[in-house]
Tab-separated table of C-alpha atoms and ligand atoms in Angstrom:
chain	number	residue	atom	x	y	z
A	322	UNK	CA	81.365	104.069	-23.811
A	323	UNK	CA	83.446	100.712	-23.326
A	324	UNK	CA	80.881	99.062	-21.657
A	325	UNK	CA	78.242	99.790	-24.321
A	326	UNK	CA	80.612	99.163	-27.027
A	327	UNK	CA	81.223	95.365	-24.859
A	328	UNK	CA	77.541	94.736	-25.069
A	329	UNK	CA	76.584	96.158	-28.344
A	330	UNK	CA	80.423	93.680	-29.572
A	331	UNK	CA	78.655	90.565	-27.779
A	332	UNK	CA	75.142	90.937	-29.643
A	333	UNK	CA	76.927	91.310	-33.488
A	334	UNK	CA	78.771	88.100	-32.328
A	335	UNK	CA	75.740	86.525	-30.814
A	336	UNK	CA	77.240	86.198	-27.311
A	337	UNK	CA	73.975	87.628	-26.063
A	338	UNK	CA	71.358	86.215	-28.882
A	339	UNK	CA	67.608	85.671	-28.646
A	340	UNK	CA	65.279	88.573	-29.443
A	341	UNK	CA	64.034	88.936	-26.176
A	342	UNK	CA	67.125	88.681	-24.269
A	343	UNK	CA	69.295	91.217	-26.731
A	344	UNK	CA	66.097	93.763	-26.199
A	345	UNK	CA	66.848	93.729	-22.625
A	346	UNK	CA	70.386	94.148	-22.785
A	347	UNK	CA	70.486	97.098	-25.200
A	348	UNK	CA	67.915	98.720	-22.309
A	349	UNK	CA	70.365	98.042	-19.621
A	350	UNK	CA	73.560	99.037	-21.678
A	351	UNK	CA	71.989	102.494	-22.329
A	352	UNK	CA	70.766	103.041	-18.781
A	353	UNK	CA	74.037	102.082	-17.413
A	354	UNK	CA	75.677	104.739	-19.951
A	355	UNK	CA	72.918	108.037	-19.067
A	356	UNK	CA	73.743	106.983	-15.551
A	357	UNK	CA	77.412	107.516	-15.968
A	358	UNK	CA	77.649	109.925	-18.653
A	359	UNK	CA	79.750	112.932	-17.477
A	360	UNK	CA	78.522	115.866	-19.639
A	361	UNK	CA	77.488	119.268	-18.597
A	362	UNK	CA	75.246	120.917	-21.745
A	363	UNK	CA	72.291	119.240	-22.964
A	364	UNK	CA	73.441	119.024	-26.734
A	365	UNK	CA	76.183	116.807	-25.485
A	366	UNK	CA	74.233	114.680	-23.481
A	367	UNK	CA	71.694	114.542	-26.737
A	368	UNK	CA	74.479	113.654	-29.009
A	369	UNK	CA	76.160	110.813	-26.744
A	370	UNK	CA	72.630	108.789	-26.045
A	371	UNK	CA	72.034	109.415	-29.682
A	372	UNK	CA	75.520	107.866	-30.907
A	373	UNK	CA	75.489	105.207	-27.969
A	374	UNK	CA	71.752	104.642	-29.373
A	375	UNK	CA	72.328	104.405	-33.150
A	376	UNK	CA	75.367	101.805	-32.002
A	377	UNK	CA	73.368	99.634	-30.430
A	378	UNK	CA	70.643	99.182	-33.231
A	379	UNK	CA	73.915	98.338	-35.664
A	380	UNK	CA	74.550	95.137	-34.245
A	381	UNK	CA	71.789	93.205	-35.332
A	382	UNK	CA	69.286	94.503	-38.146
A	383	UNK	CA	66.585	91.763	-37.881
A	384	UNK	CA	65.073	91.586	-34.598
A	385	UNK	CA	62.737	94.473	-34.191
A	386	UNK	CA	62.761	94.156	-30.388
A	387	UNK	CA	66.219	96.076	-30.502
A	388	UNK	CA	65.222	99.439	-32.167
A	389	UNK	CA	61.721	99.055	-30.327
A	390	UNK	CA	63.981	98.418	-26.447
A	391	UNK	CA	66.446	101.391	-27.730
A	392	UNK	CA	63.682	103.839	-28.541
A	393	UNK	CA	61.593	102.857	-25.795
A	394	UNK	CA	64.068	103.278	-23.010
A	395	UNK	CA	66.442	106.624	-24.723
A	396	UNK	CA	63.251	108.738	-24.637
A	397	UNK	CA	63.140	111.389	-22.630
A	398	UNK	CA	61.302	115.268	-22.653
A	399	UNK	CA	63.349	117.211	-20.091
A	400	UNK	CA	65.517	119.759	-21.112
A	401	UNK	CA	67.509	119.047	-18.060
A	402	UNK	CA	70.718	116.846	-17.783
A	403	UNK	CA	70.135	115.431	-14.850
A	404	UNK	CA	65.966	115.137	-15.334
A	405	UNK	CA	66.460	113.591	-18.829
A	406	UNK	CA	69.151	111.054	-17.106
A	407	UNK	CA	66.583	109.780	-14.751
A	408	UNK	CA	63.935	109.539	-17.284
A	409	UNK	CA	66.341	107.031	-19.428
A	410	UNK	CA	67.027	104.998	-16.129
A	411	UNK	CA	63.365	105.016	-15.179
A	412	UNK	CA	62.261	103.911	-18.976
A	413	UNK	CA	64.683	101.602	-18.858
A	414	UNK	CA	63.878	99.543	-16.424
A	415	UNK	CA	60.203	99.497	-16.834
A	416	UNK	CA	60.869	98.240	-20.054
A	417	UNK	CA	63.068	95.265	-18.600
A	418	UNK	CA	60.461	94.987	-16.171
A	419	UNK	CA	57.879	94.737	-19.013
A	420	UNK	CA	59.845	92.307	-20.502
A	421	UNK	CA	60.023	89.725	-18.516
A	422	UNK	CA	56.154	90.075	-16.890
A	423	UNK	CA	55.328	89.342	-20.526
A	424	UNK	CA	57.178	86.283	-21.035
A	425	UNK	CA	55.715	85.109	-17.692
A	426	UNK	CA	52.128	86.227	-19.258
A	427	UNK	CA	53.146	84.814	-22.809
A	428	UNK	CA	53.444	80.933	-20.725
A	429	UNK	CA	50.340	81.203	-18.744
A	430	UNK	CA	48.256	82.115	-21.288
A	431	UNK	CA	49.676	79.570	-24.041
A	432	UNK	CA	49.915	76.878	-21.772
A	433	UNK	CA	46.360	76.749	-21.953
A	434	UNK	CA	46.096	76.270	-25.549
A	435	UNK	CA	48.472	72.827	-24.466
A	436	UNK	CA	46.480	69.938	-24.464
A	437	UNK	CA	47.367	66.961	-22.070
A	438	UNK	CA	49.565	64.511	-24.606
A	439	UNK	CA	50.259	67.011	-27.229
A	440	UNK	CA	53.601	66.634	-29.162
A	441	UNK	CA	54.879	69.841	-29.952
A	442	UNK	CA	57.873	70.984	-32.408
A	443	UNK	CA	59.528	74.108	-31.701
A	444	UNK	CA	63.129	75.365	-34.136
A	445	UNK	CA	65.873	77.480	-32.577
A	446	UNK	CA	66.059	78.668	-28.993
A	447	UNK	CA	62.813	81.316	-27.833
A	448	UNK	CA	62.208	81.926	-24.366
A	449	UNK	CA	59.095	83.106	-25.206
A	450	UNK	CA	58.008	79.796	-26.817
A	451	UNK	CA	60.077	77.753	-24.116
A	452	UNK	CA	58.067	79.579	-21.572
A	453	UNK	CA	55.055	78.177	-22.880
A	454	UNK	CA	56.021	74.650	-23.184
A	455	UNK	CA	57.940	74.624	-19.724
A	456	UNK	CA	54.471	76.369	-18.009
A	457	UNK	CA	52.354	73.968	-19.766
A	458	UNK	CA	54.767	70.787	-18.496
A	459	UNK	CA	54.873	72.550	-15.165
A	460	UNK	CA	51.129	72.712	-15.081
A	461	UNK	CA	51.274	68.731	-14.854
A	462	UNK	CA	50.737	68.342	-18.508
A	463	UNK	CA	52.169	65.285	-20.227
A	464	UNK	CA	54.110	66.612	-23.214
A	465	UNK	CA	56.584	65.610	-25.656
A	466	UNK	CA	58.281	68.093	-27.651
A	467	UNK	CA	61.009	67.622	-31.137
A	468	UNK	CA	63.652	70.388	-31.094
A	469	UNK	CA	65.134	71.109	-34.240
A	470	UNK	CA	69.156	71.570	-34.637
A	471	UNK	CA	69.102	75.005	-36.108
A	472	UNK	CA	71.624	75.182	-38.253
A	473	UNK	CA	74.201	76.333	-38.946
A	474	UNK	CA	74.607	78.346	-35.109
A	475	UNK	CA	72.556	75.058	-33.640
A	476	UNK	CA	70.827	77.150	-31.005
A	477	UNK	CA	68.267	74.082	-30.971
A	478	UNK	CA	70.868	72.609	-28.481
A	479	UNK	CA	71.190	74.962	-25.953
A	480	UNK	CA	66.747	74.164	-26.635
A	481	UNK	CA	67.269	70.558	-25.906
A	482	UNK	CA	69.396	71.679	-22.451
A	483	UNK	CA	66.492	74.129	-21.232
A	484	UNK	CA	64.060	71.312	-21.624
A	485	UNK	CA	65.855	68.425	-20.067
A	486	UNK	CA	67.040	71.289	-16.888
A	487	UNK	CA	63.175	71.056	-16.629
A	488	UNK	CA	62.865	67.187	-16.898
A	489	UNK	CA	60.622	67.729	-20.651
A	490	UNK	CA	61.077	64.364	-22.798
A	491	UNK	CA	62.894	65.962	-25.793
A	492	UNK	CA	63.721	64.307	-29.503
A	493	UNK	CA	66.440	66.701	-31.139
A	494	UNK	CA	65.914	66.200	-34.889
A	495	UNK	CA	67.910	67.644	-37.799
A	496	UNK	CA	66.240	70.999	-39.877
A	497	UNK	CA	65.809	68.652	-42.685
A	498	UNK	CA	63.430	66.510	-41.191
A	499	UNK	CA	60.646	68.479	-39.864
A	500	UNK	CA	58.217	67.030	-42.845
A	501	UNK	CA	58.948	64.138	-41.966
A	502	UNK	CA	57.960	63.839	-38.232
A	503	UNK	CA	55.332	67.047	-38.803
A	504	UNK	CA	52.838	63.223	-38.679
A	505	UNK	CA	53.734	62.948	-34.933
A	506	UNK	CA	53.184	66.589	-33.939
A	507	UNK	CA	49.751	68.100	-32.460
A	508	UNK	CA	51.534	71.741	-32.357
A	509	UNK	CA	54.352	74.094	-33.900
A	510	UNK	CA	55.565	76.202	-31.232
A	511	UNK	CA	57.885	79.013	-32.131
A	512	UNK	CA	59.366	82.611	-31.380
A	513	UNK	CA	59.609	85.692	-33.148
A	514	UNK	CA	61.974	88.557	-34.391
A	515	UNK	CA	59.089	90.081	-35.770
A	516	UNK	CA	56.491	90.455	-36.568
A	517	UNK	CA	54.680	93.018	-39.933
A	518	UNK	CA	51.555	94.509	-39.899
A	519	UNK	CA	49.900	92.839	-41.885
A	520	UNK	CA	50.850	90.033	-39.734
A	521	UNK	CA	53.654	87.945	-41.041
A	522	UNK	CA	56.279	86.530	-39.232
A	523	UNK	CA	59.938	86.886	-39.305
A	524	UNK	CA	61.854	84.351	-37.482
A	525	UNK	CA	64.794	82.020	-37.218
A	526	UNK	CA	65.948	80.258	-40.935
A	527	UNK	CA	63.789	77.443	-41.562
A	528	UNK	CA	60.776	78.582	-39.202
A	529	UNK	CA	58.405	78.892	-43.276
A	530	UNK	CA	59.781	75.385	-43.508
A	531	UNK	CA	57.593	74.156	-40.270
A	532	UNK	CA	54.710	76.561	-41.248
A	533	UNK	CA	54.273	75.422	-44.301
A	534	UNK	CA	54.566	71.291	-43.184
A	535	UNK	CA	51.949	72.184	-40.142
A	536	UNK	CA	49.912	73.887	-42.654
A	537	UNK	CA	49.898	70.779	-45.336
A	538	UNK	CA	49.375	68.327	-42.407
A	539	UNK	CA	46.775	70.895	-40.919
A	540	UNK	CA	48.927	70.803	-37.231
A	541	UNK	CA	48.487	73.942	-35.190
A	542	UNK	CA	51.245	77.141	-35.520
A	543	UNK	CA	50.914	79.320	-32.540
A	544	UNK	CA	54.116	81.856	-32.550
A	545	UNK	CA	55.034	83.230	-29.265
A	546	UNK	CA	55.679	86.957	-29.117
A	547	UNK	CA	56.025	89.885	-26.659
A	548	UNK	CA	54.054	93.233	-28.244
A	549	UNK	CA	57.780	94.734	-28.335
A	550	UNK	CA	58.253	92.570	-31.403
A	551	UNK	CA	55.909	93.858	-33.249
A	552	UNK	CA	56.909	96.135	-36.357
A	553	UNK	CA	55.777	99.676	-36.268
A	554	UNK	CA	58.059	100.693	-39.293
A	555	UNK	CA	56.172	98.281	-41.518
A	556	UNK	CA	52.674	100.349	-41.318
A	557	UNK	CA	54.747	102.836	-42.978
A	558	UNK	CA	56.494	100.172	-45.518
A	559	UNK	CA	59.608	100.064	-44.239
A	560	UNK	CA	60.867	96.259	-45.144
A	561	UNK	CA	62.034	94.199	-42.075
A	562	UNK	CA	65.908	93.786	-43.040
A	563	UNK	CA	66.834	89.908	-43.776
A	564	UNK	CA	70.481	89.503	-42.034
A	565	UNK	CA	72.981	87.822	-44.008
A	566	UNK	CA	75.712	86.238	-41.777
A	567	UNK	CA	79.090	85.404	-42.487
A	568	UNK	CA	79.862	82.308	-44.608
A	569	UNK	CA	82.472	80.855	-41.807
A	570	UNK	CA	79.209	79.846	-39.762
A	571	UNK	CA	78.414	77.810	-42.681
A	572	UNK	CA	81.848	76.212	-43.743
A	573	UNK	CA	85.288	76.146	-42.646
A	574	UNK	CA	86.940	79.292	-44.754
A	575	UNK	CA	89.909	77.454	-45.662
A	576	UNK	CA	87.630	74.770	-47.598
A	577	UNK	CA	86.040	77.586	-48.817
A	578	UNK	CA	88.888	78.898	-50.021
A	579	UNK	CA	89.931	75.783	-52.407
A	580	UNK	CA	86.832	76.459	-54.157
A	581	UNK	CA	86.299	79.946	-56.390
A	582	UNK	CA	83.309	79.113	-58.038
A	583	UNK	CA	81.638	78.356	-54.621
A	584	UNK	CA	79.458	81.085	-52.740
A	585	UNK	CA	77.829	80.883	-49.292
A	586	UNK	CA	74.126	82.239	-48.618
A	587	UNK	CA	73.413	82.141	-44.866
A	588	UNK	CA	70.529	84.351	-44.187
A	589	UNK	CA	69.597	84.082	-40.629
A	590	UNK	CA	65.830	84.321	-41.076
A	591	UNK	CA	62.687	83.522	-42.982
A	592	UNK	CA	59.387	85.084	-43.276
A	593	UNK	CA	56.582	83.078	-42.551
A	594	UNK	CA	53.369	84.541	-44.562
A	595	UNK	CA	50.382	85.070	-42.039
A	596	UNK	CA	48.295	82.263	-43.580
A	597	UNK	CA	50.403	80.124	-41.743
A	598	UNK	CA	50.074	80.985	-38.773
A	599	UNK	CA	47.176	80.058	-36.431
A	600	UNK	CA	47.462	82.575	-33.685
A	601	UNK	CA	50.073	84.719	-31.936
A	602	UNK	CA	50.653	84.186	-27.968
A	603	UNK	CA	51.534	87.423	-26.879
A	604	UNK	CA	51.849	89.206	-23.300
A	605	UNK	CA	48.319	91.189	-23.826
A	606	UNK	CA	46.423	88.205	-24.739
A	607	UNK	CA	46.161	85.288	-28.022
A	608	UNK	CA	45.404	87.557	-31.528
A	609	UNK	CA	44.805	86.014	-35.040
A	610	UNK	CA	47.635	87.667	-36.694
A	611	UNK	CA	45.629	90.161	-38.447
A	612	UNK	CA	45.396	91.909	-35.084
A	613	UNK	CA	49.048	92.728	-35.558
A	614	UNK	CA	48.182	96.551	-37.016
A	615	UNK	CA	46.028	96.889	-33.824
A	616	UNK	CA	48.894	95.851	-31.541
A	617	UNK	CA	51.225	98.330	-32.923
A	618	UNK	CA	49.351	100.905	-32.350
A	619	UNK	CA	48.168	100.312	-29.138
A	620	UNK	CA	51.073	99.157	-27.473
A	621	UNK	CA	54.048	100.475	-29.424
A	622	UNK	CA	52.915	104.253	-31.126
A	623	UNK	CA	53.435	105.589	-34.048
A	624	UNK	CA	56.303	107.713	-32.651
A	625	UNK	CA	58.744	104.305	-32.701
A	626	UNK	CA	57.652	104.220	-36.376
A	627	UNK	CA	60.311	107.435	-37.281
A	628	UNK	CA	58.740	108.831	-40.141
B	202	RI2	P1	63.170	84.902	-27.868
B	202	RI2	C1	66.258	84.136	-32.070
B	202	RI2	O1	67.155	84.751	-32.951
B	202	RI2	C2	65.462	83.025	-32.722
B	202	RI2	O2	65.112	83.289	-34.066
B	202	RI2	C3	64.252	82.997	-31.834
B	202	RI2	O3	63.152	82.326	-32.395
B	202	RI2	C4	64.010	84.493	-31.660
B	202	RI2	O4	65.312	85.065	-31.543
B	202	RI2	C5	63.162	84.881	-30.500
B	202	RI2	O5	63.788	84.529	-29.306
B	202	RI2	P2	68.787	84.659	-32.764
B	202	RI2	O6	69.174	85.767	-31.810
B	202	RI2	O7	63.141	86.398	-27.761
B	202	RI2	O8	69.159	83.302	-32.279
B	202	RI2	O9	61.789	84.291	-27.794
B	202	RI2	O10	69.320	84.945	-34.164
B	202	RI2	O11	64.137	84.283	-26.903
């Protein structure tokens, strides 16, 4: 249980951040656990990857990859401790497998959509959007791309450090300032969260902010997404949870403190409405967004919805 309680401790601080990557660590942490887990009777084991389960979904309530990775790989149909055990490990590990085939599929196939001399803005820090941009460069294509900050975690730098690793000319330009450089950009290039049925996206504070400046200055928004990010609770209108984080990320407390009429709002995301956004990039191919139902139920299932 200490090990899962590490992991599921280093995604509610953000240690291990990034839709994608805290997906794959909630599949390993609950592997690791069935593989280890010492009971003899069935309802035991049932409770444990149940509680070890329900833990791990806690941390973060945004990203929909986390409850889709913990479903996903806890399934199992054998009555049998030891059967059910391998079923987790096996699940598991396809679905880290499946993971990161799809953000090598998710690159190849947007890099085509990258045309030789495109600028390109991208906000926050996805792999899944970075995989495009770094295929496309890779593919000899002579890009440019403007990382924003990201405030207030700034996850645009560790953005900026990815890209120059791979030798990308980079601007890094503040949140505020998107409008103004959205004249210099061919394409918006960002990650995902989630993503509702009915197609809208839920991503990193500020992503509506570049949606709706590519969408006045008619500049492509392609949003890079693996099918595990897609939302099967929404079909059944289940709202995808905004997370509010603590105000210290914002401002030091002690300022905060000298001032009692003073709140802090810090969501951590935005929706973007599907109007927005030009086409999603994902690991089974490039869908108009109103293709998002379809997705869900052909590469998620109903059962991850938990009526
Ligand atoms: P990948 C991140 O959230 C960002 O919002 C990013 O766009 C999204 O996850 C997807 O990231 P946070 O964990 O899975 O920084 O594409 O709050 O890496």
């Amino acid at each position: 249980m200490k090990k899962v309680e590490d992991i599921a401790e280093k995604i509610r601080t953000m240690e291990i951040r990034g839709a994608g990557r805290i997906a794959k660590a909630a599949a390993g942490a609950i592997r690791d656990y069935a593989a280890e887990l010492d009971v003899v009777s069935m309802e035991e084991f049932d409770t444990r990857i149940r509680d070890v389960s329900d833990l791990l979904i806690s941390t973060r309530p945004t990203a929909v990859s986390l409850p889709n990775a913990v479903k996903l790989a806890s399934k199992y149909s054998s009555g049998n401790v030891e059967e059910a055990r391998q079923e987790i490990i096996e699940n598991a590990n396809r679905f880290i497998e499946r993971a990161d085939r799809a953000l090598e599929m998710i690159g190849k196939i947007g890099a085509r959509r990258i045309q030789d001399g495109d600028v390109i803005m991208t906000h926050c820090n996805s792999h899944a959007a970075l995989s495009i941009i770094t295929t496309a460069f890779e593919d000899g294509k002579d890009i440019k791309v403007l990382a924003t900050e990201s405030r207030p975690r700034r996850q645009g730098l560790l953005t900026i450090r990815h890209l120059n690793d791979f030798g990308v000319p980079t601007s890094l330009i503040v949140d505020s300032s998107v409008r103004y450089h959205m004249k210099e950009v061919d394409k918006v290039v960002v990650g995902a969260d989630a993503i509702a049925a009915n197609g809208a996206l839920v991503n990193k504070i500020g992503t509506s902010q570049l949606a709706l400046a590519a969408h006045e200055a008619r500049k492509s928004f392609m949003v890079a997404a693996e099918t595990y990010k897609f939302s099967p609770s929404t079909i059944v209108g289940t709202p995808i949870e905004i997370e509010e984080r603590a105000a210290e990320e914002v401002i030091d407390p002690a300022v905060l403190a000298e001032l009692p009429h003073v709140q802090v709002k810090n969501p951590a995301f935005d929706f973007t409405p599907s109007e927005y956004i030009d086409m999603i990039v994902t690991d089974v191919g490039i869908i108009p967004p109103a293709m998002a139902y379809t997705v869900i139920k052909e590469h998620l299932g109903w059962e991850l919805g938990d009526l």
